[in-house]
GROMACS .gro file of C-alpha atoms in nm:
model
  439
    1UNK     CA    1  -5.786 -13.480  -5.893
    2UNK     CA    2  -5.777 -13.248  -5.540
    3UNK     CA    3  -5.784 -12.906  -5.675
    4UNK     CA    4  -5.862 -12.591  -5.467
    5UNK     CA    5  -5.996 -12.274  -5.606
    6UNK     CA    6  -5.880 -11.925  -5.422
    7UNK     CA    7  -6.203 -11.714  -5.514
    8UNK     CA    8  -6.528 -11.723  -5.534
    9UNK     CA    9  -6.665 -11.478  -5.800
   10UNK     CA   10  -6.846 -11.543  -6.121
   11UNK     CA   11  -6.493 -11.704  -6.261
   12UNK     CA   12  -6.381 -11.889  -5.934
   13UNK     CA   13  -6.696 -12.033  -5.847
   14UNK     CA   14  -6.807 -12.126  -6.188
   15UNK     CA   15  -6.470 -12.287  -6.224
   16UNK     CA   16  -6.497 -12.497  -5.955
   17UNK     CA   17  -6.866 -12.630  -5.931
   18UNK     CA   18  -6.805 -12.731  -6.293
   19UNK     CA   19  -6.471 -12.882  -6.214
   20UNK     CA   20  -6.637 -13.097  -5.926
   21UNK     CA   21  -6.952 -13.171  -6.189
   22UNK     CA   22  -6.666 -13.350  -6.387
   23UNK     CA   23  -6.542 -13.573  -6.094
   24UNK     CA   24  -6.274 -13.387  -5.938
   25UNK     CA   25  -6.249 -13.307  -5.576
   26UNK     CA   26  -6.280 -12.932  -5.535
   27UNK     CA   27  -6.254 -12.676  -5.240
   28UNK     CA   28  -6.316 -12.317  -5.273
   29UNK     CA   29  -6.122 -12.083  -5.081
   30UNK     CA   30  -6.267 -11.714  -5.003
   31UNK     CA   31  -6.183 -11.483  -4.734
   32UNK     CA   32  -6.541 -11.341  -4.702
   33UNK     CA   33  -6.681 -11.540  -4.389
   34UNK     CA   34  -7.030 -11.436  -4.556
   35UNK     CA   35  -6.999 -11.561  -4.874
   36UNK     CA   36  -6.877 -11.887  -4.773
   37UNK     CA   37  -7.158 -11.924  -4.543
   38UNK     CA   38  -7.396 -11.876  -4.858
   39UNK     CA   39  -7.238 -12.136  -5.025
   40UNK     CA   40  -7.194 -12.355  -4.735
   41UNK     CA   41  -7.617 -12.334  -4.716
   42UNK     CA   42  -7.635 -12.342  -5.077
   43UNK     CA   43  -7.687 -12.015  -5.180
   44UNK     CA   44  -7.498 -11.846  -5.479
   45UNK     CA   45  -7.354 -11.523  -5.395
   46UNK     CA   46  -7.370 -11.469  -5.788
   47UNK     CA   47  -7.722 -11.445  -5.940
   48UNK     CA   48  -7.621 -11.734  -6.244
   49UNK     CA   49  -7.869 -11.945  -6.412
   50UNK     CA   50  -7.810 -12.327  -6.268
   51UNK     CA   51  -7.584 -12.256  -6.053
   52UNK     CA   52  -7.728 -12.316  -5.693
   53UNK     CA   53  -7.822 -12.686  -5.812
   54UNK     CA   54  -7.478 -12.785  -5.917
   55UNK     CA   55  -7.326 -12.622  -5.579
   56UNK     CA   56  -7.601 -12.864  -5.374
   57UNK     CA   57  -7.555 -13.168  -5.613
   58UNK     CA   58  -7.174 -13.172  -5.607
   59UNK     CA   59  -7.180 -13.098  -5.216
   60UNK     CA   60  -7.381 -13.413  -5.166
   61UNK     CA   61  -7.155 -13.606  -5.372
   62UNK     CA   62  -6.901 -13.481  -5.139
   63UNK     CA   63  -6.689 -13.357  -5.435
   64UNK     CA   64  -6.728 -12.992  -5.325
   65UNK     CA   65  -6.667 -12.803  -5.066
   66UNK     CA   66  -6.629 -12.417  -4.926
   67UNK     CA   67  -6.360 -12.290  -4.654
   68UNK     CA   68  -6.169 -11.924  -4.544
   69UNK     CA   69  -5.888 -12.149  -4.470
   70UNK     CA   70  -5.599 -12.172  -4.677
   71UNK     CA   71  -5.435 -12.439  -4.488
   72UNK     CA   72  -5.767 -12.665  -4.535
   73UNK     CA   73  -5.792 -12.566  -4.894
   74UNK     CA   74  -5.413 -12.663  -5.014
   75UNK     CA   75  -5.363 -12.927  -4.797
   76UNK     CA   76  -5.423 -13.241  -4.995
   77UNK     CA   77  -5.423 -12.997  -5.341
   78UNK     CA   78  -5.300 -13.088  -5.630
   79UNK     CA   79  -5.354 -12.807  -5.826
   80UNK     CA   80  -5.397 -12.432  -5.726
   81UNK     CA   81  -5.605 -12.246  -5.944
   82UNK     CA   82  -5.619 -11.823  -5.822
   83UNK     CA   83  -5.988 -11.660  -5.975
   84UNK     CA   84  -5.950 -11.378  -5.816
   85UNK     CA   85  -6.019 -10.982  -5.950
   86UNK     CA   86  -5.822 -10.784  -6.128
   87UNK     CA   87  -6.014 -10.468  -6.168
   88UNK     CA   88  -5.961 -10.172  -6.384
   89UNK     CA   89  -5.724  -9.842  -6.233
   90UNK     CA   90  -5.780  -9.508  -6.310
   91UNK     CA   91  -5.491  -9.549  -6.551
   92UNK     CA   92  -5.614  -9.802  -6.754
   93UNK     CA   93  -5.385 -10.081  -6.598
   94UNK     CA   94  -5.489 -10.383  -6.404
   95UNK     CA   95  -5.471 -10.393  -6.055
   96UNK     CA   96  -5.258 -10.737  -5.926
   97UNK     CA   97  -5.374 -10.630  -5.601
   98UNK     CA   98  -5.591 -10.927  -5.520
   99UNK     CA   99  -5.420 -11.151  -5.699
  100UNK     CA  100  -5.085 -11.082  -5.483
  101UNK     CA  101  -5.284 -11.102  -5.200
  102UNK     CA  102  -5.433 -11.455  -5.271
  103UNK     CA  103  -5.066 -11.567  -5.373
  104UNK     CA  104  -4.890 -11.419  -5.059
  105UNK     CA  105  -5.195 -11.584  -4.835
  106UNK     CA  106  -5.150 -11.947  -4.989
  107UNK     CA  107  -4.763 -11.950  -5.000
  108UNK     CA  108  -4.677 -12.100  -4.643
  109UNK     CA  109  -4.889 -12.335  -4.723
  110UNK     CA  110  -4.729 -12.478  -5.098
  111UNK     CA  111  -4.598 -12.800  -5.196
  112UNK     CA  112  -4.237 -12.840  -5.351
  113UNK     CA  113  -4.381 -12.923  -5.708
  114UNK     CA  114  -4.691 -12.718  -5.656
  115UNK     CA  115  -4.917 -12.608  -5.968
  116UNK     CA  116  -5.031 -12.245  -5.968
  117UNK     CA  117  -5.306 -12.183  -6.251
  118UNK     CA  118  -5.358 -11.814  -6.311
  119UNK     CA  119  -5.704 -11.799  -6.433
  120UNK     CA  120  -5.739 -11.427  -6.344
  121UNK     CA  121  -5.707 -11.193  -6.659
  122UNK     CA  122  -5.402 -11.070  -6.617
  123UNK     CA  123  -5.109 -10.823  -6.792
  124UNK     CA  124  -4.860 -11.007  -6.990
  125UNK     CA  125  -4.554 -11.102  -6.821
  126UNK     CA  126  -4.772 -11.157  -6.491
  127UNK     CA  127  -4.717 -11.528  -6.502
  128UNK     CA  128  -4.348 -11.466  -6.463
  129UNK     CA  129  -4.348 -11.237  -6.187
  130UNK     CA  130  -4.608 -11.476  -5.992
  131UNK     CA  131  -4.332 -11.741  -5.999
  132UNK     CA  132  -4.036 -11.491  -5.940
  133UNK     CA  133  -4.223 -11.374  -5.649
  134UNK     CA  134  -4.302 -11.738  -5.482
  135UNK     CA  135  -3.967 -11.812  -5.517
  136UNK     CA  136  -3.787 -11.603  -5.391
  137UNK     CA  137  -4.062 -11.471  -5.062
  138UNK     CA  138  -4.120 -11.865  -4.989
  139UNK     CA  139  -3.924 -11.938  -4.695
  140UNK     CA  140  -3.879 -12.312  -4.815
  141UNK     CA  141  -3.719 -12.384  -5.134
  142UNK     CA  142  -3.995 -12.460  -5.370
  143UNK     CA  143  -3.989 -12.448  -5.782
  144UNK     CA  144  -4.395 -12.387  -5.837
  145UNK     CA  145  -4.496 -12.445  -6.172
  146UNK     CA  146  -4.698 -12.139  -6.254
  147UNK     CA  147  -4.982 -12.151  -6.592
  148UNK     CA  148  -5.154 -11.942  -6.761
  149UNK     CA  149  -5.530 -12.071  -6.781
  150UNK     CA  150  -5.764 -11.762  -6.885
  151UNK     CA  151  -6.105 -11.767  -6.859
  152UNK     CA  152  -6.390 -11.701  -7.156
  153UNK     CA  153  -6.723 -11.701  -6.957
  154UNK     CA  154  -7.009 -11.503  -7.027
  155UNK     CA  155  -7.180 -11.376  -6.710
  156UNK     CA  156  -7.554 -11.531  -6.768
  157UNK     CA  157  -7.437 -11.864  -6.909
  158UNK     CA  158  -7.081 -11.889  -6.707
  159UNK     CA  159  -7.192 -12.240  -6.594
  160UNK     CA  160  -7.240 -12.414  -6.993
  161UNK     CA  161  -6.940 -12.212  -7.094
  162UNK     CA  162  -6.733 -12.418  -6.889
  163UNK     CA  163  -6.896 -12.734  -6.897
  164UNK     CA  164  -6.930 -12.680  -7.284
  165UNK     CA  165  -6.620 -12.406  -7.381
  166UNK     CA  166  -6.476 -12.334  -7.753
  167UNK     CA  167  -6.165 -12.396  -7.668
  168UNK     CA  168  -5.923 -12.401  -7.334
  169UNK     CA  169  -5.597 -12.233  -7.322
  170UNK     CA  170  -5.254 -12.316  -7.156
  171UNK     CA  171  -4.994 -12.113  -7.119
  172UNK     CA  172  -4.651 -12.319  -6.904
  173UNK     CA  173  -4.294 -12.389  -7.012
  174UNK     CA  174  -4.270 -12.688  -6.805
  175UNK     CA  175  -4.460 -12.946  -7.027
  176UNK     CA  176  -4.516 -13.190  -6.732
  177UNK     CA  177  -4.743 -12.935  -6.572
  178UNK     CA  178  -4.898 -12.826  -6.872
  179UNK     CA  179  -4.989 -13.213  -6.916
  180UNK     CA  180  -5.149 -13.207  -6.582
  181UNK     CA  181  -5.357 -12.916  -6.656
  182UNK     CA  182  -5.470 -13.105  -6.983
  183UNK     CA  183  -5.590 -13.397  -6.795
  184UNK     CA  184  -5.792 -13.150  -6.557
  185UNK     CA  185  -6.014 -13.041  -6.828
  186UNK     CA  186  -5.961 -13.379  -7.038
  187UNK     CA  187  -6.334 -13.493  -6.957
  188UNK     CA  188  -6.458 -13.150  -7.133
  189UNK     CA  189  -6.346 -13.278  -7.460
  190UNK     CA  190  -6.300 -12.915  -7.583
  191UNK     CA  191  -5.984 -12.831  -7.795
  192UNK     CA  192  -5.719 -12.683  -7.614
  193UNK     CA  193  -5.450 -12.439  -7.721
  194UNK     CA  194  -5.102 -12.506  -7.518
  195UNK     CA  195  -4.867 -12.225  -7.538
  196UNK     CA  196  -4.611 -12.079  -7.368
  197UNK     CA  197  -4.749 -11.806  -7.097
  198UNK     CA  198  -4.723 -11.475  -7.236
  199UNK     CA  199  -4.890 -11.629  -7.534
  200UNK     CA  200  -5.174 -11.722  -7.355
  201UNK     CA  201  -5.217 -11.397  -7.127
  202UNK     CA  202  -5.218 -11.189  -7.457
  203UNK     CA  203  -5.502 -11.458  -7.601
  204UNK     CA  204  -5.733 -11.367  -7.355
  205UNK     CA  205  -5.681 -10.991  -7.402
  206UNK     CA  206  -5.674 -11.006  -7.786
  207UNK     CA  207  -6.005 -11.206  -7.782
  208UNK     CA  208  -6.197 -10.961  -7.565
  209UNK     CA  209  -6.098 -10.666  -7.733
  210UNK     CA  210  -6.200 -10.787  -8.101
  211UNK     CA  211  -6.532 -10.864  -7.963
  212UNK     CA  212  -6.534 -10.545  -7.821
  213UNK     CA  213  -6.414 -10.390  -8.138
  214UNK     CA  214  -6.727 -10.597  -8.345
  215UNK     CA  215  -6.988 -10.513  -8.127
  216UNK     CA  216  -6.866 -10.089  -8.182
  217UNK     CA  217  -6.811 -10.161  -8.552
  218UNK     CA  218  -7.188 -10.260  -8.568
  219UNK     CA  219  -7.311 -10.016  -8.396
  220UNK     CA  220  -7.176  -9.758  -8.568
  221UNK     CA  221  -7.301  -9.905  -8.881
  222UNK     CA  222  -7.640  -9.891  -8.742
  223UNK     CA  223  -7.555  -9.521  -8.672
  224UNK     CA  224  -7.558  -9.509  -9.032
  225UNK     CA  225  -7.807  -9.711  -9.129
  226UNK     CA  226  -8.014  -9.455  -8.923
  227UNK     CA  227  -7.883  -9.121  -9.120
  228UNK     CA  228  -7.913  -9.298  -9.464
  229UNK     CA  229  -8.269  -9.463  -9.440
  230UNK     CA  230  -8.087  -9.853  -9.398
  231UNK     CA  231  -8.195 -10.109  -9.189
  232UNK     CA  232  -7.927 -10.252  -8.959
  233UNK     CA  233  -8.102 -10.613  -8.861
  234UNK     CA  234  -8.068 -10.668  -9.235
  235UNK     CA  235  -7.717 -10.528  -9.299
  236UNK     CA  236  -7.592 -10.763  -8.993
  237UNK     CA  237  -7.769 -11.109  -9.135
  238UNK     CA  238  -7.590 -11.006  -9.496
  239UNK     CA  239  -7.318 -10.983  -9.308
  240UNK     CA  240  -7.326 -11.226  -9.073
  241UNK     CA  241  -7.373 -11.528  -9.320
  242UNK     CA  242  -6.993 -11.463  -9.446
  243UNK     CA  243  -6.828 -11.701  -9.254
  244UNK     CA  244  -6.521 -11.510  -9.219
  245UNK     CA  245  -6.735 -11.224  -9.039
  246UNK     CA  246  -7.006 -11.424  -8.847
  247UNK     CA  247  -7.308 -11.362  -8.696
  248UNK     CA  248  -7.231 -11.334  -8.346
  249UNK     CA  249  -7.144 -10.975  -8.166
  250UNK     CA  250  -7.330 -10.797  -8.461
  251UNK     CA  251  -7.611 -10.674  -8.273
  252UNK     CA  252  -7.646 -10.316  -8.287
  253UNK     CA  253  -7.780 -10.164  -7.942
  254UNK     CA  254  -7.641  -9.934  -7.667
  255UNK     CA  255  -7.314 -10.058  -7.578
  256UNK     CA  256  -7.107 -10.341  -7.402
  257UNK     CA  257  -7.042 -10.291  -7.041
  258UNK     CA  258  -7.004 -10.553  -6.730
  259UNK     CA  259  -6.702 -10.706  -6.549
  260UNK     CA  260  -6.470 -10.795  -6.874
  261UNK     CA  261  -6.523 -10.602  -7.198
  262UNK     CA  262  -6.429 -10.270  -7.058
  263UNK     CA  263  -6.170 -10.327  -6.794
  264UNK     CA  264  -5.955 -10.561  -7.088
  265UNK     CA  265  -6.003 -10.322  -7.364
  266UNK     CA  266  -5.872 -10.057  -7.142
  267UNK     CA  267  -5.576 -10.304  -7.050
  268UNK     CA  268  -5.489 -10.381  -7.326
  269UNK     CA  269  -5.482  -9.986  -7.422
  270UNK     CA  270  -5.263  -9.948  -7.139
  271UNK     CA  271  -5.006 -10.226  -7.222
  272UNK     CA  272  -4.972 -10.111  -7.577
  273UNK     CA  273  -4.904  -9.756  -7.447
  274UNK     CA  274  -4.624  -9.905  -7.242
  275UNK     CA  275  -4.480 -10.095  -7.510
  276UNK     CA  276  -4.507  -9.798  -7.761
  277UNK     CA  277  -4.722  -9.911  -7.989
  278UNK     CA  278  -4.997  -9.701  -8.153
  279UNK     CA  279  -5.331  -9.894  -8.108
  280UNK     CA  280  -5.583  -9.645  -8.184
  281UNK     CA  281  -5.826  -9.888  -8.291
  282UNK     CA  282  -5.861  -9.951  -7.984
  283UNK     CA  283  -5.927  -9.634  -7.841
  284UNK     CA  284  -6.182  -9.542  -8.120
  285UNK     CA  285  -6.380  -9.915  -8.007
  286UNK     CA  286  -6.373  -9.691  -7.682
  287UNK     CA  287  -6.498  -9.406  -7.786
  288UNK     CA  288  -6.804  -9.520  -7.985
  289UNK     CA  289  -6.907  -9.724  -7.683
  290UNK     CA  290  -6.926  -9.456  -7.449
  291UNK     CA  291  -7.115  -9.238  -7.713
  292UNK     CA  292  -7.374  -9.561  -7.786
  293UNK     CA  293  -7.468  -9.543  -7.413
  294UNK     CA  294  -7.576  -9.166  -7.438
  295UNK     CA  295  -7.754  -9.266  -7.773
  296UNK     CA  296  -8.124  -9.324  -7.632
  297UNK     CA  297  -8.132  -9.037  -7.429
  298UNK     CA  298  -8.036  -8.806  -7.755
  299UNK     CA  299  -8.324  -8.940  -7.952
  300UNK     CA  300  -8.558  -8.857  -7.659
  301UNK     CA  301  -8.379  -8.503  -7.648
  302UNK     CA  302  -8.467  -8.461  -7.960
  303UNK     CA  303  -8.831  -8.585  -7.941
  304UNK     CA  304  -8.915  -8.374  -7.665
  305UNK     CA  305  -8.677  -8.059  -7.680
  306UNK     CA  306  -8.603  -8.144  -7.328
  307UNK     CA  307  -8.713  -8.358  -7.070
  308UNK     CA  308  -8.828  -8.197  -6.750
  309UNK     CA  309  -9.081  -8.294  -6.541
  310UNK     CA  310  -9.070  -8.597  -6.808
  311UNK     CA  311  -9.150  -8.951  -6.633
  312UNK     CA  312  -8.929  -9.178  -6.805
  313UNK     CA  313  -8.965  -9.550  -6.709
  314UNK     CA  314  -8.650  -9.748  -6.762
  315UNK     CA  315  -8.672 -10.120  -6.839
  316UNK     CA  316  -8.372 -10.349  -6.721
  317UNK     CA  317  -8.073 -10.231  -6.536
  318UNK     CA  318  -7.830 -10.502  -6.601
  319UNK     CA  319  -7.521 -10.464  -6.852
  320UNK     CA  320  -7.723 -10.789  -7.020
  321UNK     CA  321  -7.992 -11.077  -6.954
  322UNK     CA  322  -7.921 -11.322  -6.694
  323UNK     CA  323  -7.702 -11.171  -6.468
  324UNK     CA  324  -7.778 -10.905  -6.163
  325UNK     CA  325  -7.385 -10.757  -6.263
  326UNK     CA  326  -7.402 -10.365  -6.319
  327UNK     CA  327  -7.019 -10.319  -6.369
  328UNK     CA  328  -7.033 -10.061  -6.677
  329UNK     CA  329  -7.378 -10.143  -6.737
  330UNK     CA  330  -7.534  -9.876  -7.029
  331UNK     CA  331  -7.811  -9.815  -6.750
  332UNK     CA  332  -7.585  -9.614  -6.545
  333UNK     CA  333  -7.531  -9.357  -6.811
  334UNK     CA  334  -7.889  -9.361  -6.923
  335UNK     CA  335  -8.026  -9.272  -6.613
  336UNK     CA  336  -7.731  -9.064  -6.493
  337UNK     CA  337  -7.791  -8.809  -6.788
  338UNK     CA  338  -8.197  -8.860  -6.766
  339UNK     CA  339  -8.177  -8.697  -6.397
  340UNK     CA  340  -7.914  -8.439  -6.498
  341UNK     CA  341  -8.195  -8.315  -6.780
  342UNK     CA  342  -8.456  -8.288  -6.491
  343UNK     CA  343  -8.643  -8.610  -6.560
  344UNK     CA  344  -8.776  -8.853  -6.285
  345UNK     CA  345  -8.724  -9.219  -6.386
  346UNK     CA  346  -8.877  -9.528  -6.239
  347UNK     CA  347  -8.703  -9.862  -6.309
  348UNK     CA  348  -8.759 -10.194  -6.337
  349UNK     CA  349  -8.554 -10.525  -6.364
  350UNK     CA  350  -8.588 -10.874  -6.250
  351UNK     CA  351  -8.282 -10.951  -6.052
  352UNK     CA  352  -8.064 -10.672  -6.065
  353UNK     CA  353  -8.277 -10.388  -5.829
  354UNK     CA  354  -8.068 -10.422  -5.491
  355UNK     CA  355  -7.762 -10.346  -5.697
  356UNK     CA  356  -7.912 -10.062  -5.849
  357UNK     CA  357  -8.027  -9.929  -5.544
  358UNK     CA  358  -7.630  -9.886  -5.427
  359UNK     CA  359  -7.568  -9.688  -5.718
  360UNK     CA  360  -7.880  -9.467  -5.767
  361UNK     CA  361  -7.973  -9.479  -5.416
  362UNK     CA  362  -8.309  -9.273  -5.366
  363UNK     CA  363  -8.249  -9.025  -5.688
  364UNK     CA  364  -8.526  -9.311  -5.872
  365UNK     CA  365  -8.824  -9.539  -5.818
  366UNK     CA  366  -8.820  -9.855  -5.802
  367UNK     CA  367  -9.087 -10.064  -5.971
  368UNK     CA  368  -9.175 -10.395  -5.857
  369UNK     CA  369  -9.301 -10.492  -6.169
  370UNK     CA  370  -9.323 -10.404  -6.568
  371UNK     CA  371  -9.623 -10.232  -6.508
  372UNK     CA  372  -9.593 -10.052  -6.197
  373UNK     CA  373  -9.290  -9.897  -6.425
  374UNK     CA  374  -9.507  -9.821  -6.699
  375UNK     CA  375  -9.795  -9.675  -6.537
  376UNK     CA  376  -9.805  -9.268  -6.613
  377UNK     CA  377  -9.487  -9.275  -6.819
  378UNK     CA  378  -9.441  -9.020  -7.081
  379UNK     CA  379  -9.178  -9.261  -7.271
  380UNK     CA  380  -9.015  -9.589  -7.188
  381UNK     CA  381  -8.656  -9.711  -7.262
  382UNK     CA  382  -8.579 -10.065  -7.308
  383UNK     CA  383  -8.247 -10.109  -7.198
  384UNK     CA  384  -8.168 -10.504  -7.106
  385UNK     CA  385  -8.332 -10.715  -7.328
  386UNK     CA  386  -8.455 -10.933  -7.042
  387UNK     CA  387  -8.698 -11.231  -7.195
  388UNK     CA  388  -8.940 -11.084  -6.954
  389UNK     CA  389  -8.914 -10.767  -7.133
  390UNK     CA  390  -8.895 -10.925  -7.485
  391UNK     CA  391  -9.184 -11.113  -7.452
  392UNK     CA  392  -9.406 -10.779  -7.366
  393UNK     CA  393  -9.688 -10.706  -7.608
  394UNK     CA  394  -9.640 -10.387  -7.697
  395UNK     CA  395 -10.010 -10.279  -7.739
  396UNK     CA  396 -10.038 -10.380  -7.370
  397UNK     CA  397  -9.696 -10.182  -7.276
  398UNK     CA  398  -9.855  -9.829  -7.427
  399UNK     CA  399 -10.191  -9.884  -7.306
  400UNK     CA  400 -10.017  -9.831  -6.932
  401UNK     CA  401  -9.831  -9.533  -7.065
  402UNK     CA  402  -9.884  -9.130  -7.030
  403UNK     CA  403  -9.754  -9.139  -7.393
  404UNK     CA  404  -9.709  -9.448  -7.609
  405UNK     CA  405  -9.360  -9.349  -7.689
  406UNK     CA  406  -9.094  -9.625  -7.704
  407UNK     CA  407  -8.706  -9.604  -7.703
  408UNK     CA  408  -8.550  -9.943  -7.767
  409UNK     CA  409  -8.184  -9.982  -7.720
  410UNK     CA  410  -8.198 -10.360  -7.759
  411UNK     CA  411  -8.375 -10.397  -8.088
  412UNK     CA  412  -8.681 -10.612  -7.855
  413UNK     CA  413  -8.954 -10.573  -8.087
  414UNK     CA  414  -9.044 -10.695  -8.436
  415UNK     CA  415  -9.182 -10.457  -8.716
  416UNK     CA  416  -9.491 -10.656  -8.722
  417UNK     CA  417  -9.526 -10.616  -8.357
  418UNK     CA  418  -9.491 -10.251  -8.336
  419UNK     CA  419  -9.714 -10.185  -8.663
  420UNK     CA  420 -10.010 -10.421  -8.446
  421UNK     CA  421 -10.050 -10.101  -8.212
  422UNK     CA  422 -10.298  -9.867  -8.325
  423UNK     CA  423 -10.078  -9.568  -8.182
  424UNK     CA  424  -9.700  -9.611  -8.104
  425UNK     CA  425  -9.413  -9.344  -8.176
  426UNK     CA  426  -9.153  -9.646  -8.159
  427UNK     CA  427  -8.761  -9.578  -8.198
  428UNK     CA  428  -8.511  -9.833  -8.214
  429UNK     CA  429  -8.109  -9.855  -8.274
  430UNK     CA  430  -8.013  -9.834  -8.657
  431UNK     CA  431  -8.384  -9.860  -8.837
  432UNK     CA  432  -8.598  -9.600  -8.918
  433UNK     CA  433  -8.848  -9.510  -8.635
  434UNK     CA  434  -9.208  -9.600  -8.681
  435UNK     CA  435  -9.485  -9.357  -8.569
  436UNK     CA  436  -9.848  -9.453  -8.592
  437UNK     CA  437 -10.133  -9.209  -8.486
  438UNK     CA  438 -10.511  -9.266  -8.441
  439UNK     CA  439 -10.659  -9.144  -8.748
   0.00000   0.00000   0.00000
């Protein structure tokens, strides 16, 4: 099939280098002249593991291809598939803005029996209003087919999530164009879940927020696990083993933050407001979160009495591993509220600096390395459980340190491993702390 893609993000261009892995013929639309120049030279714009070598491979298979023109892109398309953002307004609410944009730029250029696939996550009812809106601003008479088609990737392993997916959604009342969509993704041989449209925009919210919900539940069981002496690693494998609960998402830690989990819950919070209906479970997964990212700098408030003049070396500044994304990322509290108590923090991660340095700017350091961060520090925080960072041996880490004082947010480090230091004050996320001095 000829499809074009109208966005090149982590959804759009994941999308469509898989969808051109699978034998389709793909073109990527962007309006950034320098992105599409990247990806013209082979170059992801996106740091995503495997991604630059399908983009080259499927380019010299002449099954992909990059353009900022619409009229090239939908020419010979057969399907239209918008990936654009949707981010988060102060209100809570999704912002169509982009996503009207993209429709408004490729609508002179639409078939009669044209099929739009809304992959963007988007407020129920949007569907609808997409296909209201072509119809009646198109100055041809056309009858688009538009479908739902949202998106479950997880930034870090975007590319096997849709070349290997649990399950793909579509949301359409006309059944012919549903079918089309079906034989898209028919060499995937994942299930898929056809539905009418509102259905399938309220899947996509649903599905983020109850992982957003698990991943707060947990933590605030750790929180408890700390106060009563438990151990939350072992309260999340007895739980985890119940098939109806599941292991995944049950890591306790600092908090969920990037490009998705916080701008649906809040959504989703937003649409139930408008609709009237209480959802405060909702607003409590909320409300833990943003406490769990101010957790690490309590406990070192609390070891220290305060913490200026205190050189804190931060380890990781992405939300998670394998992506440079810093979209609600727990690092931006953490280091926020370490300045604002009169510390002076030095950072490390191994893709995600240049970002950082937009946010932060000059208020930090910037290590090139583990242990350029470590050297001199009175405590370190482990923040993205980078394998890098994982694989650290911790008698090494404190041997580099001021102080051989450890806060993990991420859970890194085995018992075993901290207990083979001969001096470590070590605390982690919902376990007792373990502090070992020189006799």
């Amino acid at each position: 099939m000829r499809i074009a893609v109208i966005g090149t993000g982590y959804v759009g261009l994941s999308t469509g280098v898989c969808l051109a892995e699978i034998g389709h013929h793909v073109t990527c639309i962007d309006t950034s002249e320098e992105k599409i120049n990247l990806l013209r030279g082979g170059i992801s714009p996106i740091y995503e593991p495997g991604m630059e070598e399908l983009i080259t491979k499927n380019m010299d298979a002449k099954r992909l291809q990059f353009t900022t023109s619409h009229q090239e892109g939908l020419e010979k398309a057969e399907v239209i598939i918008i990936a654009v953002g949707t981010p988060q307004q102060s209100s809570g609410e999704a912002d169509l803005t982009y996503l009207f944009q993209a429709i408004h730029d490729a609508a002179p250029y639409l078939k009669e029996d044209a099929i739009i696939v809304i992959k963007s996550t988007v407020p129920v009812g949007t569907n609808e209003k997409v296909k209201e809106w072509l119809e009646g601003a198109s100055q041809k008479k056309i009858s688009p087919s538009v479908v739902s088609n949202p998106e479950f990737l997880r930034q870090g392993s975007a590319v096997s999530d849709t070349l290997y997916p649990d399950r793909i959604v579509v949301g359409c009342e006309n059944k012919e164009a549903a079918a089309v969509i079906e034989k898209m993704y028919a060499p995937l041989n994942a299930p898929i879940v056809t539905t009418d449209a509102r259905s399938a925009e309220m899947i996509k919210y649903a599905s983020n927020a109850f992982l957003a919900t698990k991943i707060s539940f947990i933590n605030n069981i750790g929180n408890l696990c700390e106060a009563v002496g438990a151990n939350v690693e072992a309260v999340s494998k007895g739980m985890g083993l119940d098939q109806r609960i599941g292991e995944a998402f049950l890591q306790s830690g600092i908090g969920y933050g990037g490009s998705c989990f916080p701008k649906d819950v809040s959504a989703l919070l937003a649409i139930a407001k408008e609709n009237h209906v209480p959802f405060t479970m909702i607003e409590e997964t909320m409300m833990i979160n943003n406490r769990q990212k101010q957790l690490l700098v309590n406990k070192a408030l609390n070891r220290f009495g305060n913490l200026k003049h205190k050189k804190i070396a931060v380890l990781g500044f992405a939300f998670k591993p394998d992506t440079d994304d810093m979209r609600e990322a727990p690092s931006i509290t953490i280091i926020h509220s370490l300045l604002k108590e009169g510390a002076s923090v030095i950072g490390y991660d191994p893709v995600a600096t240049r970002n950082a340095k937009t946010i932060f700017g000059e208020q930090i350091v910037y290590a090139a390395s583990v242990e350029e961060a470590l050297k001199g520090a009175d405590a370190v925080f482990i923040v993205t459980e980078w394998k890098e960072i994982k694989q650290l041996v911790l008698s090494e880490v404190i041997s580099q340190m001021k102080e051989p004082i450890v806060f993990d947010g991420r859970n890194s480090y085995s018992e075993e491993a901290v207990r083979d230091c001969e001096e470590i004050e070590y605390y982690p996320i919902g376990k007792p702390a373990i502090i070992m001095r020189k006799s």
